[in-house]
PDB file of C-alpha atoms and ligand atoms in Angstrom:
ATOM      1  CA  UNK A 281     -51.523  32.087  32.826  1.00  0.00           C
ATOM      2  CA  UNK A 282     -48.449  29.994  34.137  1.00  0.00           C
ATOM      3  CA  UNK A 283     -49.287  26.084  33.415  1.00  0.00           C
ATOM      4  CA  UNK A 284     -48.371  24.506  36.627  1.00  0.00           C
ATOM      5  CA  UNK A 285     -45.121  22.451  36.872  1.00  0.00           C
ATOM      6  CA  UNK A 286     -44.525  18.899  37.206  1.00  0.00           C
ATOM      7  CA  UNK A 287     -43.877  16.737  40.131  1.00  0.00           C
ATOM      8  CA  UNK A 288     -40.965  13.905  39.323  1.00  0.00           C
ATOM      9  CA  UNK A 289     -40.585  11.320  41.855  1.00  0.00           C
ATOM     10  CA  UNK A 290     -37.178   9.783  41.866  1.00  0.00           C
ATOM     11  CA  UNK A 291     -36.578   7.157  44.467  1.00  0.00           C
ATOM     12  CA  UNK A 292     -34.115   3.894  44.679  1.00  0.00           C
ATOM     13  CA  UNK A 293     -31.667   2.519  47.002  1.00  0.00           C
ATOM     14  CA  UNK A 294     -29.391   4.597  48.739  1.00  0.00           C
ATOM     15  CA  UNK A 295     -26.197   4.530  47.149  1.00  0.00           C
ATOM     16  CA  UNK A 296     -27.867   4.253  44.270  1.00  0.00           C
ATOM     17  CA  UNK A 297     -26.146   7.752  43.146  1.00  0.00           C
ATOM     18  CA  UNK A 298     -29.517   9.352  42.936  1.00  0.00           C
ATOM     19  CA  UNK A 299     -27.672  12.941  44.344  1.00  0.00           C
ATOM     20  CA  UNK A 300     -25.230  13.194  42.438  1.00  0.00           C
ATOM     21  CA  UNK A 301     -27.506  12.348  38.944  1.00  0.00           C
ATOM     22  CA  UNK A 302     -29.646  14.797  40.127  1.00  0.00           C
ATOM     23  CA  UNK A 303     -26.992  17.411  40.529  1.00  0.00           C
ATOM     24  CA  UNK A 304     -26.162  16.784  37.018  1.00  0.00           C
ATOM     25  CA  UNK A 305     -29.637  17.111  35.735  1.00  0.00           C
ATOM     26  CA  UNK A 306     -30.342  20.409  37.650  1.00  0.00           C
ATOM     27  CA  UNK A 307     -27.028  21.862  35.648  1.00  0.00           C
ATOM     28  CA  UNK A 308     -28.718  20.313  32.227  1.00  0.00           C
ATOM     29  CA  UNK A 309     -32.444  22.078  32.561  1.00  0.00           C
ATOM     30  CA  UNK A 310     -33.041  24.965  34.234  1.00  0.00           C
ATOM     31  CA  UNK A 311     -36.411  25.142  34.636  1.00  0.00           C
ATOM     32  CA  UNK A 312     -36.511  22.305  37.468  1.00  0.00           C
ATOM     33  CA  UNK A 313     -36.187  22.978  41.396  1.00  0.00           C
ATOM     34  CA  UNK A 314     -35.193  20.120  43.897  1.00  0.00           C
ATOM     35  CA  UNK A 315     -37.264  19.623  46.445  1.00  0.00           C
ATOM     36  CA  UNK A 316     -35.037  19.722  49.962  1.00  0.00           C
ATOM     37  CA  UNK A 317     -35.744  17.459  51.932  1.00  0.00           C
ATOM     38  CA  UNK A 318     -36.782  17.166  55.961  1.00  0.00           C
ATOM     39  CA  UNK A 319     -34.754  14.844  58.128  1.00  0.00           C
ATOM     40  CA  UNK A 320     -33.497  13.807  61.492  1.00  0.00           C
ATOM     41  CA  UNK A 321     -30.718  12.294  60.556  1.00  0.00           C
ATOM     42  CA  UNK A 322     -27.052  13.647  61.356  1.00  0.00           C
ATOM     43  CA  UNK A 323     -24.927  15.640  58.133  1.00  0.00           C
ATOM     44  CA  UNK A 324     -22.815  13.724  56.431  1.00  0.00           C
ATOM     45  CA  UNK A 325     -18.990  15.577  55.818  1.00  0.00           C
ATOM     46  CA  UNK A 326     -20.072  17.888  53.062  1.00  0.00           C
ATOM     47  CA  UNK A 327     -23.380  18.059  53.629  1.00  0.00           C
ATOM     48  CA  UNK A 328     -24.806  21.459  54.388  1.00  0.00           C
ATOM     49  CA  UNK A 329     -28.210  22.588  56.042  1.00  0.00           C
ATOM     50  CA  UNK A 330     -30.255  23.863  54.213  1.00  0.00           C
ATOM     51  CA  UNK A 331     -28.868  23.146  50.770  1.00  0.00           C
ATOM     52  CA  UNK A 332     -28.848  19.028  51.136  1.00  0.00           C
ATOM     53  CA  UNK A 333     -31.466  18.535  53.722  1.00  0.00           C
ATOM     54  CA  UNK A 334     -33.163  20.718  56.463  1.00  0.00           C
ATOM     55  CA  UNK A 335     -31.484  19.076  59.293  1.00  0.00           C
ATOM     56  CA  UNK A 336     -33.877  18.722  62.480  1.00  0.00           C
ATOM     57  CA  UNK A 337     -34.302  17.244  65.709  1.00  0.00           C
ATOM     58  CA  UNK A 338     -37.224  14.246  65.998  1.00  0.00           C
ATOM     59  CA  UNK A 339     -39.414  17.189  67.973  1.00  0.00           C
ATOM     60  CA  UNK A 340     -39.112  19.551  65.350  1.00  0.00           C
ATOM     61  CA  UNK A 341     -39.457  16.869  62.862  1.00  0.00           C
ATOM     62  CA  UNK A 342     -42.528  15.833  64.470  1.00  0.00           C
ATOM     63  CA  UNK A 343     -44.230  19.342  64.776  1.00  0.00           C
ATOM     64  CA  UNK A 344     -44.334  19.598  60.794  1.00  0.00           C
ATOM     65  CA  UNK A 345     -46.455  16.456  61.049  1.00  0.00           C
ATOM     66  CA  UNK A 346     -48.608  17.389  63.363  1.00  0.00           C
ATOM     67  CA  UNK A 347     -48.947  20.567  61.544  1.00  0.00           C
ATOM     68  CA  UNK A 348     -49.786  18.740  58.262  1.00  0.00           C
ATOM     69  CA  UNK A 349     -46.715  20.746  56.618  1.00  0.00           C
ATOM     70  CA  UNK A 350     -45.458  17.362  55.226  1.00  0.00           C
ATOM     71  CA  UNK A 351     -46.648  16.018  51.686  1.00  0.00           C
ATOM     72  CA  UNK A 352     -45.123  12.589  52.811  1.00  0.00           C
ATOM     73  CA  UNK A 353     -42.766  10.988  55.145  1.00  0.00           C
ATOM     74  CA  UNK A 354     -41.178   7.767  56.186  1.00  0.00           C
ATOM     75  CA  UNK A 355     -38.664   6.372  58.621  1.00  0.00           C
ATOM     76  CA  UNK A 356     -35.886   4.838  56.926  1.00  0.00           C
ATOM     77  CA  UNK A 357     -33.319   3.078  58.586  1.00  0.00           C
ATOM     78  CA  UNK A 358     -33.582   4.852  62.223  1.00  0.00           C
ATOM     79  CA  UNK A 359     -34.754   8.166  60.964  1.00  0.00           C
ATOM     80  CA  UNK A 360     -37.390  10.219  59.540  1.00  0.00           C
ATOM     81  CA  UNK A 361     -37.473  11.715  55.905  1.00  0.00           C
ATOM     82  CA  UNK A 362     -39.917  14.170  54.917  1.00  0.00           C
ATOM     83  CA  UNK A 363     -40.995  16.283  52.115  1.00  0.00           C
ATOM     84  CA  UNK A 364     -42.555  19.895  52.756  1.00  0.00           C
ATOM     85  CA  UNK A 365     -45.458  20.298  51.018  1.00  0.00           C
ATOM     86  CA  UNK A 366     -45.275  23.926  50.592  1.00  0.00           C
ATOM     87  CA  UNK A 367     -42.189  24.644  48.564  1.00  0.00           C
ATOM     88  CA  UNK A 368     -43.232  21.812  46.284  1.00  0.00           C
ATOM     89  CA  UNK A 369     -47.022  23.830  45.685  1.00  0.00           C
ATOM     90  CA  UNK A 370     -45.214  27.253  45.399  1.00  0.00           C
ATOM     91  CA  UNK A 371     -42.819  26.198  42.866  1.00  0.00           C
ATOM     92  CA  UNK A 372     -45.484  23.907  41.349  1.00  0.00           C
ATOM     93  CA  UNK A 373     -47.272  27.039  40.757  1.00  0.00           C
ATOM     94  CA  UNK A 374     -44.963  29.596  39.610  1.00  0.00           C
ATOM     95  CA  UNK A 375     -44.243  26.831  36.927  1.00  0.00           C
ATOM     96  CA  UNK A 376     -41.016  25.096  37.929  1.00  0.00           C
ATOM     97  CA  UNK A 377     -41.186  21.274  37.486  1.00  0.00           C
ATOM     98  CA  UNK A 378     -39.925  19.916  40.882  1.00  0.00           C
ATOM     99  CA  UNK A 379     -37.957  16.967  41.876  1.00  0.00           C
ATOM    100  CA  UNK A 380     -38.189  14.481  44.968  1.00  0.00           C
ATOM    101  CA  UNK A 381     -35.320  12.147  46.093  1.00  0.00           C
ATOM    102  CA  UNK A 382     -37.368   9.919  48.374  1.00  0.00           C
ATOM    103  CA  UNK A 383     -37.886   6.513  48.973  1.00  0.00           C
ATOM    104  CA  UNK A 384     -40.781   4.064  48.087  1.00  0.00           C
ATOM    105  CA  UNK A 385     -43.049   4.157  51.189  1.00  0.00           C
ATOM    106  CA  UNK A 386     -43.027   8.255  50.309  1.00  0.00           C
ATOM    107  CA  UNK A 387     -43.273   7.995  46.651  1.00  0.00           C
ATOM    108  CA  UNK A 388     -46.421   5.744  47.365  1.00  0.00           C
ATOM    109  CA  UNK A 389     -47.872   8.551  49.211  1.00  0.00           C
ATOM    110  CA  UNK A 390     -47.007  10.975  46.574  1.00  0.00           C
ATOM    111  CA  UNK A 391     -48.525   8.958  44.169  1.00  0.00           C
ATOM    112  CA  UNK A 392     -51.558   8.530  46.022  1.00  0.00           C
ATOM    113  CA  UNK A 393     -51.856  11.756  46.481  1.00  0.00           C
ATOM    114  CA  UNK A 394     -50.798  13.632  43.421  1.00  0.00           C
ATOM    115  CA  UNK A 395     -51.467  10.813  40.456  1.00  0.00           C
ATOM    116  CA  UNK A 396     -50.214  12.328  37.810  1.00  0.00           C
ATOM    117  CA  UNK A 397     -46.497  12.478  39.603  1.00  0.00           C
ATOM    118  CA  UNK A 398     -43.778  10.871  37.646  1.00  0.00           C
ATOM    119  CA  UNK A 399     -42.534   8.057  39.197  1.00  0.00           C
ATOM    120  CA  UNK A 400     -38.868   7.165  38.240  1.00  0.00           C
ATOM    121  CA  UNK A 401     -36.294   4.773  39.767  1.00  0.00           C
ATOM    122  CA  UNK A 402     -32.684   4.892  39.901  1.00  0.00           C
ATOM    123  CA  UNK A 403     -30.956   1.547  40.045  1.00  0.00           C
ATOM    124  CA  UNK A 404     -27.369   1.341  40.714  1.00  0.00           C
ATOM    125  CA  UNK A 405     -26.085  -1.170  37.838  1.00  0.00           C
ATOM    126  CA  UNK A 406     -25.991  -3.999  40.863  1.00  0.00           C
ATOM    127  CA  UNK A 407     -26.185  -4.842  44.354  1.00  0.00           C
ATOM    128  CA  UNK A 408     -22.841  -5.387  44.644  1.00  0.00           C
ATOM    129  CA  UNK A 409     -21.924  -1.825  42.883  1.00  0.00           C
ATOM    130  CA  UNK A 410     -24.636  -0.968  45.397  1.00  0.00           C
ATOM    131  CA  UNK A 411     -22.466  -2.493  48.799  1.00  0.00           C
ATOM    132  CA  UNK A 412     -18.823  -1.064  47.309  1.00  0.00           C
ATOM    133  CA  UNK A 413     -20.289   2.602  46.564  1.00  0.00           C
ATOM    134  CA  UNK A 414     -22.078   2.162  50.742  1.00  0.00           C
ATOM    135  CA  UNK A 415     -18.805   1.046  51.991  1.00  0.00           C
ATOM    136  CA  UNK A 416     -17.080   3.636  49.934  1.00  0.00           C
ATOM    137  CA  UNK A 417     -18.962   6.472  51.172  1.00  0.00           C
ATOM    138  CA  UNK A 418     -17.738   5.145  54.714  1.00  0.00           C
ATOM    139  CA  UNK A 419     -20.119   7.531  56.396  1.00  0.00           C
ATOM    140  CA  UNK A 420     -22.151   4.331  58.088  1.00  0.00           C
ATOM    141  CA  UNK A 421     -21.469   1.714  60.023  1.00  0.00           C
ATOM    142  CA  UNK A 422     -21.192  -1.567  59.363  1.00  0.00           C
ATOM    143  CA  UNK A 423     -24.573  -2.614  61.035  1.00  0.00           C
ATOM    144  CA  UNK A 424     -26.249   0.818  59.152  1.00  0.00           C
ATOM    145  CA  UNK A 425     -24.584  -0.738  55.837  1.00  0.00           C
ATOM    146  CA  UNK A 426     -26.453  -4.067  56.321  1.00  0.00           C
ATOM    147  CA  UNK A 427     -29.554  -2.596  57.057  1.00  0.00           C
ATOM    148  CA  UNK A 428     -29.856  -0.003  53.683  1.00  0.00           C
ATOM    149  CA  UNK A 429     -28.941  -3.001  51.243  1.00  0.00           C
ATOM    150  CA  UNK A 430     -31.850  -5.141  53.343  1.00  0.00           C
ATOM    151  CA  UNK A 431     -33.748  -1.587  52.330  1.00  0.00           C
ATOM    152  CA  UNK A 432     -32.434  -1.723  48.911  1.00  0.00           C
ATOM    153  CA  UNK A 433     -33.810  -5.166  48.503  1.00  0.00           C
ATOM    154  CA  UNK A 434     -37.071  -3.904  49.655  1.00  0.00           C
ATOM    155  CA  UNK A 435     -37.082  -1.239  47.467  1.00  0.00           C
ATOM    156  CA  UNK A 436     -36.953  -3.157  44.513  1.00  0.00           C
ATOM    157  CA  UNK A 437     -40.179  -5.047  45.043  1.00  0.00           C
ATOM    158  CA  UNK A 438     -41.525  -1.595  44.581  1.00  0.00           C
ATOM    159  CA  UNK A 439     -40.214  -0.684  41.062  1.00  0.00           C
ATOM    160  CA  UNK A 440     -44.006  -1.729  38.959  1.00  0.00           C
ATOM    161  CA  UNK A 441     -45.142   1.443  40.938  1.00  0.00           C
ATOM    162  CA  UNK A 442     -42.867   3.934  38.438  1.00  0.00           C
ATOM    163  CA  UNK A 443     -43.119   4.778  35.096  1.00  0.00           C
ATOM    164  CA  UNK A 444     -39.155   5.015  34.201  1.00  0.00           C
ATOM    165  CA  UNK A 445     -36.325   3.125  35.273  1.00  0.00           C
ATOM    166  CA  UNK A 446     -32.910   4.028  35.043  1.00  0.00           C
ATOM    167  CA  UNK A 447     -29.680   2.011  35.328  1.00  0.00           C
ATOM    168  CA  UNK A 448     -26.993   4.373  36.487  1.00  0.00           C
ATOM    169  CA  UNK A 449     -23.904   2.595  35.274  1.00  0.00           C
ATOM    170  CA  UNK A 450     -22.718   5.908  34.313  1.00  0.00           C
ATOM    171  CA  UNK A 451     -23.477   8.929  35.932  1.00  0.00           C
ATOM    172  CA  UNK A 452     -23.326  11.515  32.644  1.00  0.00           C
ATOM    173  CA  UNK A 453     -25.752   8.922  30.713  1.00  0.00           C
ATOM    174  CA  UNK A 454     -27.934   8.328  33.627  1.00  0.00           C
ATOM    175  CA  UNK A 455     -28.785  12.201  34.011  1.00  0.00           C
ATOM    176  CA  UNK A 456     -28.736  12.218  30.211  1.00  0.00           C
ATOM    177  CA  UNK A 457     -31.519   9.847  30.767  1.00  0.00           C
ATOM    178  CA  UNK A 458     -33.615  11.278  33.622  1.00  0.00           C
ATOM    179  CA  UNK A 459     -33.269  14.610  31.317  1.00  0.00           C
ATOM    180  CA  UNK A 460     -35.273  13.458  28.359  1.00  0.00           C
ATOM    181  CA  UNK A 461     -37.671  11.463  30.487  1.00  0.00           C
ATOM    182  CA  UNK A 462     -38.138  15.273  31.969  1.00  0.00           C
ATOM    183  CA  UNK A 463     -37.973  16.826  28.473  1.00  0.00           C
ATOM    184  CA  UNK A 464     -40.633  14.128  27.112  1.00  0.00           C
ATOM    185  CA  UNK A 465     -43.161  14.876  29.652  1.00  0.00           C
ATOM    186  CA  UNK A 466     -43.140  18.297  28.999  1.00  0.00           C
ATOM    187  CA  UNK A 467     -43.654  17.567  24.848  1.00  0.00           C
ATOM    188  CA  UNK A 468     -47.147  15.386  25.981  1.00  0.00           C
ATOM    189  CA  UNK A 469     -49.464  15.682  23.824  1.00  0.00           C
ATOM    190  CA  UNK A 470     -52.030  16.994  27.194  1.00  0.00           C
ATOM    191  CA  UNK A 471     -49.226  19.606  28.044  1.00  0.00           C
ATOM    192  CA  UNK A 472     -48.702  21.379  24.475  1.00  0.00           C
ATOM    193  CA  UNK A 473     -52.461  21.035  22.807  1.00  0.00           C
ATOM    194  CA  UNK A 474     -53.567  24.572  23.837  1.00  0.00           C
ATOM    195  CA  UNK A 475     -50.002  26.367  22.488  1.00  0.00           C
ATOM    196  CA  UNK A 476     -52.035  25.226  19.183  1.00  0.00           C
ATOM    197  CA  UNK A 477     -55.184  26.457  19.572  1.00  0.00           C
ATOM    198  CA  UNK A 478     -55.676  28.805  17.279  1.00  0.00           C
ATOM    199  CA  UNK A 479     -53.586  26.277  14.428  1.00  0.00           C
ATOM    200  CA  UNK A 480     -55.187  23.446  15.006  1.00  0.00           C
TER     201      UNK A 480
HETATM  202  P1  5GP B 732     -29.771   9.321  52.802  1.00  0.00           P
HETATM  203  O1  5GP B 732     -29.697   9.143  54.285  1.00  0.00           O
HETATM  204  O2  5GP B 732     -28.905   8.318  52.075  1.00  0.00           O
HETATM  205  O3  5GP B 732     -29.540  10.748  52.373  1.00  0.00           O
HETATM  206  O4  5GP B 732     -31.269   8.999  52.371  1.00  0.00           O
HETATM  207  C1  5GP B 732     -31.858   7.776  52.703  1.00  0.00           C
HETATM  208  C2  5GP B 732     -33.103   7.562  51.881  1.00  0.00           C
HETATM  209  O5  5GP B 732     -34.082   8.540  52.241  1.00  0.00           O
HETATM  210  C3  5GP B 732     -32.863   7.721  50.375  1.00  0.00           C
HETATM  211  O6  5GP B 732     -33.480   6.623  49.715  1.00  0.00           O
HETATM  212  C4  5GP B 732     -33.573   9.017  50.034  1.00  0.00           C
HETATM  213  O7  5GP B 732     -34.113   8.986  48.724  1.00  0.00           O
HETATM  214  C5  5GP B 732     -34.683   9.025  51.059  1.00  0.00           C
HETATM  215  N1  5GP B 732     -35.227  10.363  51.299  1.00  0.00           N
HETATM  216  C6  5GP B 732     -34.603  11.556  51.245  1.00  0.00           C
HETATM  217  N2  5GP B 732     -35.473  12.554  51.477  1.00  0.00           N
HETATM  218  C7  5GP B 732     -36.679  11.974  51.664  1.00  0.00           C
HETATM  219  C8  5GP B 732     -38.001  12.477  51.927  1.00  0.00           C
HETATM  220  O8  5GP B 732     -38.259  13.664  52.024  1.00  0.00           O
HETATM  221  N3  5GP B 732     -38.980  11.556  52.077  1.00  0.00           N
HETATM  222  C9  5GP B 732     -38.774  10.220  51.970  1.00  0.00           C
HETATM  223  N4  5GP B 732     -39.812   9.414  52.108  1.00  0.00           N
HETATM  224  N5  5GP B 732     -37.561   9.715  51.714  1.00  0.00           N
HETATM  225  C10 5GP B 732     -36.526  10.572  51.561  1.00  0.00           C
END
């Protein structure tokens, strides 16, 4: 029988560079699926449906909550984020250890719920890295800027609730990292004990 797959919850400011670390990881190990996201907010240029999020209006967005299809959500800064619960159980399932980019009021729910999630957080080297990659990304205006670093800020009183953290001051060793964190957990002592039973 298929041992079921584990749930990794990455979360930490935006701008952090979580996407684009987890892009990298997905291209290291092969075995892991990215959760995709529910959300109300607009596409950024590049983004597509689907692939990044599941773009949605705030009715349709609200139907999957009142249809308990959500494993978590939150409202962060004007919109809602959610994460469908049944792609994560399907995948869980067939074996595939999935990822969720969310942020801390959802990873507090996922931990809640699921307790043996793996709770890692991305920092972004410093706040002020954190404002220049924001402006940089020059998707958001000025007032949306100022309200994800007060989030960022926020955020950070939350980092006792994970189990890793990682400083992304460079993208390659910063998926390098989340990648053995992965690999680790898999090598647990609880995950591998019945490959040995008939050696041990
Ligand atoms: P962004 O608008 O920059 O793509 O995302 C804003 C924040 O929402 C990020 O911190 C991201 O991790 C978080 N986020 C993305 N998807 C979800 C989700 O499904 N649930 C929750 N709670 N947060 C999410």
């Amino acid at each position: 029988m298929t041992r079921p797959g584990k749930l990794f919850v990455i979360s930490g400011p935006s701008g952090a560079g979580k996407s684009t670390v987890i892009a990298r990881l997905l291209k290291r190990l092969n075995t892991v699926y990215f959760s995709i996201s529910a959300t109300t907010r607009e596409p950024r240029r590049g983004e597509r449906d689907k692939i990044d999020y599941l773009f949605m209006s705030e009715a349709e967005f609200q139907n999957m909550v009142k249809n308990d299809q959500l494993l978590e959500y939150a409202e962060y800064v004007g919109h809602y984020y959610g994460t469908p619960a049944q792609p994560v159980a399907e995948k869980r399932k067939a074996g595939y250890d999935v990822i969720l980019d969310i942020e801390s009021a959802g990873a507090r729910q996922v931990m809640e719920k699921i307790p043996e999630a793996i709770g890692i957080f991305l920092f972004p080297g410093s706040f002020k890295v954190l404002e220049e990659r924001l402006r940089l990304r020059s998707t958001d205006s000025e007032e949306k800027i100022k309200q994800r670093l007060i989030k960022a800020r926020s955020e950070c009183r939350s980092i006792k609730m994970y189990d890793y953290i990682i400083i992304n001051d460079r993208v390659e060793t910063a998926a390098e990292e989340a990648a053995a964190i992965i690999t680790a957990e898999k090598c647990r002592t609880s995950e591998r004990i019945h490959l040995l039973k008939e050696e041990c």
